[in-house]
Short mmCIF file of C-alpha atoms (C1' of nucleotides) and ligand atoms in Angstrom, two decimals:
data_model
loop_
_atom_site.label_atom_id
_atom_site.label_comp_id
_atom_site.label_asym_id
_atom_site.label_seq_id
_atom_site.Cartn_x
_atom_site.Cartn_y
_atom_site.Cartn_z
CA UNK A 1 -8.77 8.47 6.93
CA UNK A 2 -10.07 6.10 4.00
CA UNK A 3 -8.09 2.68 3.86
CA UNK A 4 -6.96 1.38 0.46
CA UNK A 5 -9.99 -1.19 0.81
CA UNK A 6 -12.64 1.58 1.44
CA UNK A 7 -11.28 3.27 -1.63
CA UNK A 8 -11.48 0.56 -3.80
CA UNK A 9 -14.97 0.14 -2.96
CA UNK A 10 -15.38 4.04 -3.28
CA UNK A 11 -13.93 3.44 -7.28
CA UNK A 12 -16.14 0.25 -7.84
CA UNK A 13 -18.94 2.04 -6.83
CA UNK A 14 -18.57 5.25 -8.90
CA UNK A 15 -17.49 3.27 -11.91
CA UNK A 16 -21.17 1.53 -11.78
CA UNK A 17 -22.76 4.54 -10.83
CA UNK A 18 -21.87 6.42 -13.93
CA UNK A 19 -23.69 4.37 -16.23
CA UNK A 20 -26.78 6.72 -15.23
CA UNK A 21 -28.42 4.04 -12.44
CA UNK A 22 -29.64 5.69 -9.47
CA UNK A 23 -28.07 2.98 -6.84
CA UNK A 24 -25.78 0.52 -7.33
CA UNK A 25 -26.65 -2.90 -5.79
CA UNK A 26 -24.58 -5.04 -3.66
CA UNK A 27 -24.30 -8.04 -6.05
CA UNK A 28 -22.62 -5.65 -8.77
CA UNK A 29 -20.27 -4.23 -6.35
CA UNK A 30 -19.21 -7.50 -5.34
CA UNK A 31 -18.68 -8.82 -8.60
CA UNK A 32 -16.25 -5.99 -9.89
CA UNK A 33 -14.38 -5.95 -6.71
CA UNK A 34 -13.90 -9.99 -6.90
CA UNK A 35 -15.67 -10.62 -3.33
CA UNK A 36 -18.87 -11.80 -1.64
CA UNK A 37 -22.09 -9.78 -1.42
CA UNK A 38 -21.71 -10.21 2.37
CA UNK A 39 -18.53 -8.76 2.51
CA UNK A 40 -19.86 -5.95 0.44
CA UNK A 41 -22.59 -5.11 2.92
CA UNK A 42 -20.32 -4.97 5.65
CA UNK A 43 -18.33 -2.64 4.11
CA UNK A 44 -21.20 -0.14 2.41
CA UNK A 45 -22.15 0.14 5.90
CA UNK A 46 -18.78 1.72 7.53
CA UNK A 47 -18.78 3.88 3.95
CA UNK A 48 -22.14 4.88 5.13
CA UNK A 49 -20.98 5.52 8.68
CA UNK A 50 -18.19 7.70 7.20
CA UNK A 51 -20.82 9.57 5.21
CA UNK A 52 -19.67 8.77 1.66
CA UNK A 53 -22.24 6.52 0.76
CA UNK A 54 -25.82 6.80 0.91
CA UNK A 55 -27.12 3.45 1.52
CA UNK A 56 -30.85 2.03 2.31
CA UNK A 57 -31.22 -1.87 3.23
CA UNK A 58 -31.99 -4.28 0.18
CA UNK A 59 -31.99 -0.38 -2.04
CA UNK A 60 -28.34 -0.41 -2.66
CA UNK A 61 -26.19 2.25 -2.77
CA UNK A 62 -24.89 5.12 -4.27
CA UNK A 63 -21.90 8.00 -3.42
CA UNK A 64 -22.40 10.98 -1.25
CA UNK A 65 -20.57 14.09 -2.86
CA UNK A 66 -17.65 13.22 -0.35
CA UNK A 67 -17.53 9.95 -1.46
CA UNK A 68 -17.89 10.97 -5.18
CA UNK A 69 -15.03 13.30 -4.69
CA UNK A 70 -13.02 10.79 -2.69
CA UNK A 71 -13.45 8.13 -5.84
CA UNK A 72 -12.84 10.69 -8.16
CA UNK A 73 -9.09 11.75 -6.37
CA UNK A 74 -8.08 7.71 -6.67
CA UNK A 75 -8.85 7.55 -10.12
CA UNK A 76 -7.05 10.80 -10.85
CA UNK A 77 -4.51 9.39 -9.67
CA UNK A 78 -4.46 5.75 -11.49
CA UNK A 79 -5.06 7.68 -14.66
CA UNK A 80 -2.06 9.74 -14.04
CA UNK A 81 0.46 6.88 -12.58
CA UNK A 82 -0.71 5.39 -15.66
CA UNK A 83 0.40 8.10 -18.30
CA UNK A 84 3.84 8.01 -15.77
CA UNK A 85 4.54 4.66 -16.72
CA UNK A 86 3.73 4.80 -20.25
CA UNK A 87 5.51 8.00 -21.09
CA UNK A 88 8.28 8.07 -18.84
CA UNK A 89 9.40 4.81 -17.85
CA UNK A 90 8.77 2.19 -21.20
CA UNK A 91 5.77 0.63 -20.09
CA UNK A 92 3.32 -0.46 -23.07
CA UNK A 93 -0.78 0.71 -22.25
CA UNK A 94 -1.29 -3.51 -21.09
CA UNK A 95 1.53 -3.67 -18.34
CA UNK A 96 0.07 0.03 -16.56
CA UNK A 97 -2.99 -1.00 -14.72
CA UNK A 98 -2.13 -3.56 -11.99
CA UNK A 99 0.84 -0.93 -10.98
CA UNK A 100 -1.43 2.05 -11.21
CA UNK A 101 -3.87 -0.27 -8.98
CA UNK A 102 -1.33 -0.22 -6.48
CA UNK A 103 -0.03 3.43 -7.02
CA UNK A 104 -3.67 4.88 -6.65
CA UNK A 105 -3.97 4.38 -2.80
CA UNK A 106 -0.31 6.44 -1.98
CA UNK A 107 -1.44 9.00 0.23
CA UNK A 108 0.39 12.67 -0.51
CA UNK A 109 -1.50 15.70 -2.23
CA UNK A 110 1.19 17.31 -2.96
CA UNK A 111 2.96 13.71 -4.92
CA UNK A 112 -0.49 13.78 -6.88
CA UNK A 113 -0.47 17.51 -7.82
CA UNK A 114 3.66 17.39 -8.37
CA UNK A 115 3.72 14.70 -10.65
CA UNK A 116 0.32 15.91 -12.78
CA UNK A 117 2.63 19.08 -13.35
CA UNK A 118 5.58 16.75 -14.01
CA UNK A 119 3.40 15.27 -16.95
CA UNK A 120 1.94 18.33 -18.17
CA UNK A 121 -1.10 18.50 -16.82
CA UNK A 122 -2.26 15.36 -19.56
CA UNK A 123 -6.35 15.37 -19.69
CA UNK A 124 -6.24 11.37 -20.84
CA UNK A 125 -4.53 8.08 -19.84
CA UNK A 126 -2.83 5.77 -21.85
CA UNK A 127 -6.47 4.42 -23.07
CA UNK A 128 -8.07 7.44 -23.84
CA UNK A 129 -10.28 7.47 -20.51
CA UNK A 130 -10.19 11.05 -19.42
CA UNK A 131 -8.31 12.23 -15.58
CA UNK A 132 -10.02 14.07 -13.13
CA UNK A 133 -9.09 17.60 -11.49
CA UNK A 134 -7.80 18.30 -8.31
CA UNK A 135 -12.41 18.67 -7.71
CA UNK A 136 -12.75 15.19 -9.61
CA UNK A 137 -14.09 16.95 -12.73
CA UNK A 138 -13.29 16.58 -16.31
CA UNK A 139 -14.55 17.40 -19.71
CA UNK A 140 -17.53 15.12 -20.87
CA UNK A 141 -16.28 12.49 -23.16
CA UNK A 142 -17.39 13.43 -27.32
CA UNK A 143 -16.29 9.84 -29.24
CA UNK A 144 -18.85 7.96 -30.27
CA UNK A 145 -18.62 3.79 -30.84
CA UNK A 146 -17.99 2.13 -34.17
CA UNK A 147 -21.28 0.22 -34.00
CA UNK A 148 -23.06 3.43 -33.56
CA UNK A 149 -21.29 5.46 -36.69
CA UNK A 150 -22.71 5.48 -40.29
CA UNK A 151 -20.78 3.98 -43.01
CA UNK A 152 -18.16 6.07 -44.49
CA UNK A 153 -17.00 7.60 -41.24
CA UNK A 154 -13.68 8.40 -40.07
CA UNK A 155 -12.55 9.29 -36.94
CA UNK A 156 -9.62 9.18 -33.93
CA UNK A 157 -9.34 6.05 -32.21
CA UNK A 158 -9.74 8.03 -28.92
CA UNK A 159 -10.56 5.71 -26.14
CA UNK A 160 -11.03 2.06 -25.28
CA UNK A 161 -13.53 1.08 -22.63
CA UNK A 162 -11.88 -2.14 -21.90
CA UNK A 163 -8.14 -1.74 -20.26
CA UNK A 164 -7.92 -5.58 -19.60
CA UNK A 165 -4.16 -6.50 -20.83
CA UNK A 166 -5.76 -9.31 -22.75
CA UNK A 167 -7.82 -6.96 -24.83
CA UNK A 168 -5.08 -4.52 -25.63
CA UNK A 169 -2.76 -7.07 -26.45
CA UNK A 170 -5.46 -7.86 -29.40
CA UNK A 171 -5.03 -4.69 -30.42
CA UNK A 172 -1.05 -4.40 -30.25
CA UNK A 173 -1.01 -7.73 -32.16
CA UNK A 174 -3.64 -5.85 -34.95
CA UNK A 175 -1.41 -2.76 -35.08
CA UNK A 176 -3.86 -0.46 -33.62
CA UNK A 177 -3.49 1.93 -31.29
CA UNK A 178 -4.90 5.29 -29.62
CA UNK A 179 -4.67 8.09 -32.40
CA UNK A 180 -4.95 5.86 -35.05
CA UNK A 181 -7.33 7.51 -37.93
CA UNK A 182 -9.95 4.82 -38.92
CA UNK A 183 -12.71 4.41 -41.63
CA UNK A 184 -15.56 2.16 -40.95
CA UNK A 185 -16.03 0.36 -43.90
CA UNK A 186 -19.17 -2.20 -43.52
CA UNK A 187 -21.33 -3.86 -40.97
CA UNK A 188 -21.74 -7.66 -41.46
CA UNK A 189 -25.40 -8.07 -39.98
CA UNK A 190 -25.06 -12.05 -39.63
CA UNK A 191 -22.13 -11.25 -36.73
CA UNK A 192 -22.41 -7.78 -36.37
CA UNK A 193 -18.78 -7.65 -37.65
CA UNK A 194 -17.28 -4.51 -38.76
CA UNK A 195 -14.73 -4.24 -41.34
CA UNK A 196 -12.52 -0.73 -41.04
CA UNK A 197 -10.07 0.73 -42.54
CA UNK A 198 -6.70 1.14 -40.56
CA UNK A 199 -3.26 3.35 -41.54
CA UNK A 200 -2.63 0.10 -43.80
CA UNK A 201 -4.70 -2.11 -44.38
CA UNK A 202 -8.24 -3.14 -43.75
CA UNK A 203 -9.65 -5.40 -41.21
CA UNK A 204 -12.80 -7.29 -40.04
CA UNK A 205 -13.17 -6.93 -36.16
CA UNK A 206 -15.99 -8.52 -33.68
CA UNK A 207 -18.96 -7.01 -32.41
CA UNK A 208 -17.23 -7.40 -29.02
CA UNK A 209 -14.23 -5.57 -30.29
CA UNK A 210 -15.92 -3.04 -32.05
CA UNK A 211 -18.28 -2.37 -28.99
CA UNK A 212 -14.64 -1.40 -27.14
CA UNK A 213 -13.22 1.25 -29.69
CA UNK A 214 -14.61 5.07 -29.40
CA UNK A 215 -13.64 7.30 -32.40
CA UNK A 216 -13.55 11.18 -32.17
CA UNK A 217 -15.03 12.78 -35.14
CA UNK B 1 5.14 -12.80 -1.00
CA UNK B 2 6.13 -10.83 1.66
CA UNK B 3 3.13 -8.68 3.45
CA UNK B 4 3.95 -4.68 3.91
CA UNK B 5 4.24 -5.35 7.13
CA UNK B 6 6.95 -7.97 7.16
CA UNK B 7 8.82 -6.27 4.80
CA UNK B 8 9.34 -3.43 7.48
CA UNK B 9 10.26 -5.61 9.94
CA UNK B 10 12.86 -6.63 7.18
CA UNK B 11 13.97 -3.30 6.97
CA UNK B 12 14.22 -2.43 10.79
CA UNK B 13 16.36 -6.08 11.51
CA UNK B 14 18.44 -4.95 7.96
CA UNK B 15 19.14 -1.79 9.67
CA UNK B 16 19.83 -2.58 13.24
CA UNK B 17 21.86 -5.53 12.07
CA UNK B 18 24.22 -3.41 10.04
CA UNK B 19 25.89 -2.03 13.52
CA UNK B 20 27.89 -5.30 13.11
CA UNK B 21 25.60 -7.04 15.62
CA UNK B 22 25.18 -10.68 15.47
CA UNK B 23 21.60 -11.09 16.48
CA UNK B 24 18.94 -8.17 16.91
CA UNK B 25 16.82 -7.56 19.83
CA UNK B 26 13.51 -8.02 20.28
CA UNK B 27 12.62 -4.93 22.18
CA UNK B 28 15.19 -3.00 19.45
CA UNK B 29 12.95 -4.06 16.84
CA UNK B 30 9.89 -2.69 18.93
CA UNK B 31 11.85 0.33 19.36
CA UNK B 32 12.42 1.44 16.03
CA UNK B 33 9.02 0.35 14.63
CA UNK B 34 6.90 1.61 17.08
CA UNK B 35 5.32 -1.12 17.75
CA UNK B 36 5.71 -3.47 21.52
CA UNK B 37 8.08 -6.34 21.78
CA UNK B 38 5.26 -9.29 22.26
CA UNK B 39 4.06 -8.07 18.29
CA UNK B 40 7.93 -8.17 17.53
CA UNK B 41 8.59 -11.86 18.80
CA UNK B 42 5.00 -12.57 16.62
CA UNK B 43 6.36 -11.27 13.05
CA UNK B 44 9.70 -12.48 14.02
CA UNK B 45 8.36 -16.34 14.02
CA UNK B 46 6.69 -15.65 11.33
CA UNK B 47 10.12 -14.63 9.11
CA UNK B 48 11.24 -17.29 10.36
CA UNK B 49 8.60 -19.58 8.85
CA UNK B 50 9.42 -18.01 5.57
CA UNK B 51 13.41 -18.88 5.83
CA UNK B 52 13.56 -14.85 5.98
CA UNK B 53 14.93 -14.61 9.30
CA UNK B 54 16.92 -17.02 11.62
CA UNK B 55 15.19 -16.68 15.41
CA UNK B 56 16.51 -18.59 18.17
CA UNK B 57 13.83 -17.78 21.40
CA UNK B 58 15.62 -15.45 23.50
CA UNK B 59 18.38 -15.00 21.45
CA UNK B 60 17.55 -12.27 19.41
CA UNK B 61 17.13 -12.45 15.31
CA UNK B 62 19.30 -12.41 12.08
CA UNK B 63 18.71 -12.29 8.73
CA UNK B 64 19.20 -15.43 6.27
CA UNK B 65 20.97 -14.27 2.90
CA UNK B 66 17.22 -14.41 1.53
CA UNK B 67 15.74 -12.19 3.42
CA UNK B 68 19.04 -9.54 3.58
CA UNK B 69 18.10 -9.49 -0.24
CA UNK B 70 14.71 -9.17 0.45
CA UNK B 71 15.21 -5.84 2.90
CA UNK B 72 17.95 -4.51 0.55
CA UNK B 73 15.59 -4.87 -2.32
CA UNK B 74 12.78 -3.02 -0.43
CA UNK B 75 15.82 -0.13 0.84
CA UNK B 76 16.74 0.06 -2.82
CA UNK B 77 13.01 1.02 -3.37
CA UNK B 78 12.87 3.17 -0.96
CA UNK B 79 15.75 5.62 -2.08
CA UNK B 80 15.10 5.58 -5.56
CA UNK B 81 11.61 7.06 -4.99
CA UNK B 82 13.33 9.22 -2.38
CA UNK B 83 15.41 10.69 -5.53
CA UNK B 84 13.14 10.86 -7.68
CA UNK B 85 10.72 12.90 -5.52
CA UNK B 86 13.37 15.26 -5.34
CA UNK B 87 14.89 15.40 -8.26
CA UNK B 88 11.46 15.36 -10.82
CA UNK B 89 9.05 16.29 -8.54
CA UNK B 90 10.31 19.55 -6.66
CA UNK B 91 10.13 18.00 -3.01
CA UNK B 92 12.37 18.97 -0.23
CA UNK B 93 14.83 16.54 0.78
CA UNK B 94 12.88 16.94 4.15
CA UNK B 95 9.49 15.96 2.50
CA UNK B 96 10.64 12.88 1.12
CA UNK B 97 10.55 10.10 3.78
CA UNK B 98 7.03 9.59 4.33
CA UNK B 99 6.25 8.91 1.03
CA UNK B 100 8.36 6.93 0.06
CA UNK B 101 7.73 4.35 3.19
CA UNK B 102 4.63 4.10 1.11
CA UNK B 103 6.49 3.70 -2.30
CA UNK B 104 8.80 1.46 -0.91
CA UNK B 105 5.96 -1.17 -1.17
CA UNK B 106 5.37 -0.99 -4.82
CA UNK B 107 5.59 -4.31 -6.61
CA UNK B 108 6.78 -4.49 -9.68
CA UNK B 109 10.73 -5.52 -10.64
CA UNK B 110 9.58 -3.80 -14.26
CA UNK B 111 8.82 -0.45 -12.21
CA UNK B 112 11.90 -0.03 -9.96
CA UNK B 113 14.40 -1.25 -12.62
CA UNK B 114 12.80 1.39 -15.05
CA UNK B 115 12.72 4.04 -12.53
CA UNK B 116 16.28 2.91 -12.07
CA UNK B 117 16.97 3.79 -15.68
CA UNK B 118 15.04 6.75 -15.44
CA UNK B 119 16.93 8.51 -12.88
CA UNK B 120 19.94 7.34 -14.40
CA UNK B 121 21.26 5.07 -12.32
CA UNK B 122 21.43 6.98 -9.08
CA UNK B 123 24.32 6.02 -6.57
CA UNK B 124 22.63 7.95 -3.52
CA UNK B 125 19.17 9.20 -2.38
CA UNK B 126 19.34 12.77 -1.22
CA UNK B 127 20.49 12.59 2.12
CA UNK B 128 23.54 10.35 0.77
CA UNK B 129 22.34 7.10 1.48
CA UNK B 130 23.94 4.53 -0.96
CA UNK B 131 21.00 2.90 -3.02
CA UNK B 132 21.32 -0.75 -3.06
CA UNK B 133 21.93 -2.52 -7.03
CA UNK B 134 19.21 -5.27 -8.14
CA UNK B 135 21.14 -7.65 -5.86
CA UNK B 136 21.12 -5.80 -3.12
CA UNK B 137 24.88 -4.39 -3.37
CA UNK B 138 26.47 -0.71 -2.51
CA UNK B 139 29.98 0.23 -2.49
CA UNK B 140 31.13 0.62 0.88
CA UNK B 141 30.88 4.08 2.88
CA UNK B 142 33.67 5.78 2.40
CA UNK B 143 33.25 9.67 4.50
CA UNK B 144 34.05 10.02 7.95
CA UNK B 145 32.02 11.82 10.84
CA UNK B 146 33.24 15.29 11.21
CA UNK B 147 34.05 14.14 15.35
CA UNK B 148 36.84 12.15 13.86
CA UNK B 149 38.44 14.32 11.79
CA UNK B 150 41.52 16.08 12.86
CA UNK B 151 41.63 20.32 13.46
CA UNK B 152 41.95 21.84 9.89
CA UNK B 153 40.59 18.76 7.66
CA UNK B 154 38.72 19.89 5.06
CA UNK B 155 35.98 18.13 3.04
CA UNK B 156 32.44 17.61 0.75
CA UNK B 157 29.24 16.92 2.95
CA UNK B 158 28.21 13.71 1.62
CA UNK B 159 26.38 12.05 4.02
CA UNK B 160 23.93 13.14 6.84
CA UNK B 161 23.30 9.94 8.89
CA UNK B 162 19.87 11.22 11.07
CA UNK B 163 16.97 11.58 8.12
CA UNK B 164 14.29 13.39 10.13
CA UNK B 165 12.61 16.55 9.32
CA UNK B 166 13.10 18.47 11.74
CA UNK B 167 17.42 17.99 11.56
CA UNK B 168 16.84 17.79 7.59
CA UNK B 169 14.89 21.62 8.66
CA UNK B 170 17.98 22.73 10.98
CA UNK B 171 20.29 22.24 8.35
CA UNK B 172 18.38 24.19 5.86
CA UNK B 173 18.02 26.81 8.37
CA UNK B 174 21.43 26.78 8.41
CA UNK B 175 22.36 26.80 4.75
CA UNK B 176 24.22 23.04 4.84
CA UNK B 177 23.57 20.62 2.35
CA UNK B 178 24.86 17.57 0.67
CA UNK B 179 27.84 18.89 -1.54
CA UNK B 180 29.11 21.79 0.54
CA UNK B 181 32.55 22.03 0.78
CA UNK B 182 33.20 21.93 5.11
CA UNK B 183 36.49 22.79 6.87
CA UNK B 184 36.72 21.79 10.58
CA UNK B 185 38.18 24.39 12.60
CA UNK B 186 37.54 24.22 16.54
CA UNK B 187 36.37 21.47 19.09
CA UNK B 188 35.08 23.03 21.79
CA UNK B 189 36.08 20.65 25.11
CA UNK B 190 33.47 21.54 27.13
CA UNK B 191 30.19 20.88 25.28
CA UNK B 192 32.00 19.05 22.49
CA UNK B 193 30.84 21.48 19.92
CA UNK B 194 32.24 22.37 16.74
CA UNK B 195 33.12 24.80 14.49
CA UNK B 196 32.64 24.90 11.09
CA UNK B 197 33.41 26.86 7.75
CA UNK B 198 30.64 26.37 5.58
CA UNK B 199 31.26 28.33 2.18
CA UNK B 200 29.56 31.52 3.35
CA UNK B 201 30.24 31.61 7.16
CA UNK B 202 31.55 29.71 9.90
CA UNK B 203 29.13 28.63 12.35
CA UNK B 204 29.28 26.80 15.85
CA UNK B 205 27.37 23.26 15.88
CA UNK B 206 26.94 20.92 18.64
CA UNK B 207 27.90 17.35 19.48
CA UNK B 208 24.08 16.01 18.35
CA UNK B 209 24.65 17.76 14.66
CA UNK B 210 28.11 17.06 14.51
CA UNK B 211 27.51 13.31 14.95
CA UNK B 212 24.93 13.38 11.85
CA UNK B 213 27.49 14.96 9.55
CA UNK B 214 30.17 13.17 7.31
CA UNK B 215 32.24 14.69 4.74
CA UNK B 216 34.07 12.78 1.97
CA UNK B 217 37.86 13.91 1.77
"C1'" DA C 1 -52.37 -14.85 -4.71
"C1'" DT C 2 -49.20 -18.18 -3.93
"C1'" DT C 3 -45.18 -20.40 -4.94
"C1'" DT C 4 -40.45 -20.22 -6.52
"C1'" DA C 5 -36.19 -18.02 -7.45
"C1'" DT C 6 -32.99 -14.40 -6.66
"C1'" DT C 7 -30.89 -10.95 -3.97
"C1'" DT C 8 -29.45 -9.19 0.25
"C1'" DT C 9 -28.55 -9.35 5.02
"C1'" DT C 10 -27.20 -11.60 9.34
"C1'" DA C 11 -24.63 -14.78 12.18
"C1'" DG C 12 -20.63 -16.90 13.00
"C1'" DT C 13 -15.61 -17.85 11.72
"C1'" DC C 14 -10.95 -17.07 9.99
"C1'" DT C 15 -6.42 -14.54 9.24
"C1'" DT C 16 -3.34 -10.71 9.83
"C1'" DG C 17 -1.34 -7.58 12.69
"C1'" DC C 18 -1.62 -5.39 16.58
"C1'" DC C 19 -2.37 -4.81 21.84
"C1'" DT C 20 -2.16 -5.62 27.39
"C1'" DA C 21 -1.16 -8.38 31.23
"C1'" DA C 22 1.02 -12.24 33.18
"C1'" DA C 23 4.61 -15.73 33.17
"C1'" DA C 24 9.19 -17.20 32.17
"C1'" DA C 25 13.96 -16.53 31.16
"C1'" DA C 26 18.16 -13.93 31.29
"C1'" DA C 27 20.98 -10.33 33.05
"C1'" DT C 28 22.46 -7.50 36.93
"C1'" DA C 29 23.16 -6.31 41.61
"C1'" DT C 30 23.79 -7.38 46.34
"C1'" DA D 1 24.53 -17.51 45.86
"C1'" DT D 2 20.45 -15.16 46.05
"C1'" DA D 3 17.55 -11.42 45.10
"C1'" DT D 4 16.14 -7.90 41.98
"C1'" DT D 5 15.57 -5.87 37.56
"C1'" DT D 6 15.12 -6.20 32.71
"C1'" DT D 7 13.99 -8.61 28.63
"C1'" DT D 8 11.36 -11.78 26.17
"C1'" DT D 9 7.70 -14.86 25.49
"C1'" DT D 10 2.99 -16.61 26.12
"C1'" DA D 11 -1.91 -16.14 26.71
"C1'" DG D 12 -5.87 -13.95 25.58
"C1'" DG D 13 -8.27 -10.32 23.00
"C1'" DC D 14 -9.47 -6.73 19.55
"C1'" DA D 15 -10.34 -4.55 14.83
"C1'" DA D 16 -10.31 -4.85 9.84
"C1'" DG D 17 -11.58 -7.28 6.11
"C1'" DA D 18 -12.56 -11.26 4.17
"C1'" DC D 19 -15.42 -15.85 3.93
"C1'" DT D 20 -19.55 -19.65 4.29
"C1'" DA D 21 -24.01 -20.92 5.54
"C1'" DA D 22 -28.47 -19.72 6.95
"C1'" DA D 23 -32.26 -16.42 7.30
"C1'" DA D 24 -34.94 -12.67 5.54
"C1'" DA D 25 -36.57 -9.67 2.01
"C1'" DT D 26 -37.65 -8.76 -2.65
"C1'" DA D 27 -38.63 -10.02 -7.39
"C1'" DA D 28 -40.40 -13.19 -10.81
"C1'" DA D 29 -43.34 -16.81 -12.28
"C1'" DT D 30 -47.33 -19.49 -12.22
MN1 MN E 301 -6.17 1.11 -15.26
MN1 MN E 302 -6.63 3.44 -17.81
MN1 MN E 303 13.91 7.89 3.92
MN1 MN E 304 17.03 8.65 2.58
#
DNA sequence: ATTTATTTTTAGTCTTGCCTAAAAAAATAT
DNA sequence: ATATTTTTTTAGGCAAGACTAAAAATAAAT
């Protein structure tokens, strides 16, 4: 049995693992969980124990294929609670994620695989990040960020890397949203700003936006 | 906030305390949580602390009006996801109760008021449990247990008072569920059995069922 | 090659929620 | 009325999961 704690560990841990680093290293763990590095080694070590981390003193860690798969079941089913609440029940894509956080540890296959039917079998959440199988596999991710498009290019708004509400509030208040078709217009190279083109009108955003907002060509 | 954990000792006092009993025992609560009486009398101070629960040593436990609210609130929970399981999600109403003693712990007044909505409006989870309003309010029972019913009454399953699998399993063995139009035709005086027409057949069911089974007239 | 700074681990503590065993109180029986 | 049984509480402890402070290892800088 994995407690709720293990598995958040198991999701912090695969979520800095993906960026292509061999082992993840306590003091990053500890920062996107919001704890101490000591309580972090504590825990690698009874993830280690339960063979679904690998983990070598002062080497840091990374996932056994258990623990990969383990990670990848919780955030299949965040992604989907999250599409639940947005779809069915009037939720906007800011109010999902501290619901889905607590959604993600119920414990019932069959709820998971029942309610993934229920929703059609979606392949994205609410902010374009993709959902995993019932093997924690999905289809590699094609949209490419607006800092690293050429002029003139148009494409989906298809996913947004950061989910905090603050964030996507920004973007409710600027009228954009996932599916939105949008034209990148100019780079500013004192700021790094980007001006785009929405449905509408046209608007300068921030590197720090901009580095947030994947189009599909 | 109330921990998981206090809110099903809520639940168990909320229950127990609805036999009209003044004050709850200590080793009832142990009973019916599984858990031993010395852990009881340690939760039970600690309700108390929180104004959930009046606790007089030796003298058993009651709830205050906040923390009847509080257990409704949690009940309410409870049923709805009980409902929705089996309404949207294709679950037995013998495959229900587990999960939803892990639903039932969901925060988030925007999620069971929506869910609410969703399932529009729902009067009473699937074994014919009334589900609580935001305030914690049900219309009083109204069906009657089919030992009190006179030779010849006739009436609608509505209610089936024992919400384990394995009855929930004899009954669909049996072909009874909630809506089936019963007639009582036979007590039995020496085992205290009955006998039944069910739509299709009559059948011969003892005291233990008969005392889980109440029909609306 | 040392010294200094950073990261990680260990040691010890705290809280929550549970337990067993013993003591105390209340209820029941003689 | 006293003795016995049952119920409840207290005392002491354990495991999970967190923390702080100190020690050890590694990395960076001189
Ligand atoms: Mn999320
Ligand atoms: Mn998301
Ligand atoms: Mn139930
Ligand atoms: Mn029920």
């Amino acid at each position: 049995m994995i407690t709720l704690s293990e598995e958040n560990y198991l999701k912090a841990i695969y979520h800095l693992g993906k960026q292509g680093v061999a082992a993840v290293s306590t003091n990053a763990i500890a920062e996107k969980i919001e704890s101490k590095a000591s309580s972090v080694t504590d825990m690698v070590k009874k993830l280690a124990d339960k063979n679904l981390a690998n983990y070598v003193k002062y080497q840091g860690v990374s996932l056994t294929n258990e623990g990969r798969l383990a990670a990848a079941l919780v955030i299949r089913k965040h992604r989907l609670w999250e599409v639940f609440l947005v779809e069915k029940l009037n939720f906007s894509w800011d109010e999902v994620h501290d619901v889905a956080e607590q959604l993600e540890h119920i414990k019932s296959l069959k709820l998971v695989n029942e309610l993934d039917a229920f929703l059609g079998f979606p392949t994205h959440d609410p902010h374009g990040d993709p959902i995993p199988d019932k093997d924690g596999k999905y289809a590699p991710n094609k949209s490419v960020n607006i800092l690293d498009l050429e002029i003139g290019s148009e494409g989906i708004l298809s996913l947004v890397k950061d989910s905090s509400d603050v964030f996507l509030k920004y973007l409710n208040k600027n009228n954009l949203a996932l599916g939105d078709v949008i034209k990148v217009l100019e780079f500013e190279p004192f700021d790094d700003s980007v001006t785009i083109q929405t449905k509408e009108r046209q608007i300068i955003i921030s590197k720090e936006v901009a580095k947030n907002l994947y189009l599909s060509l």
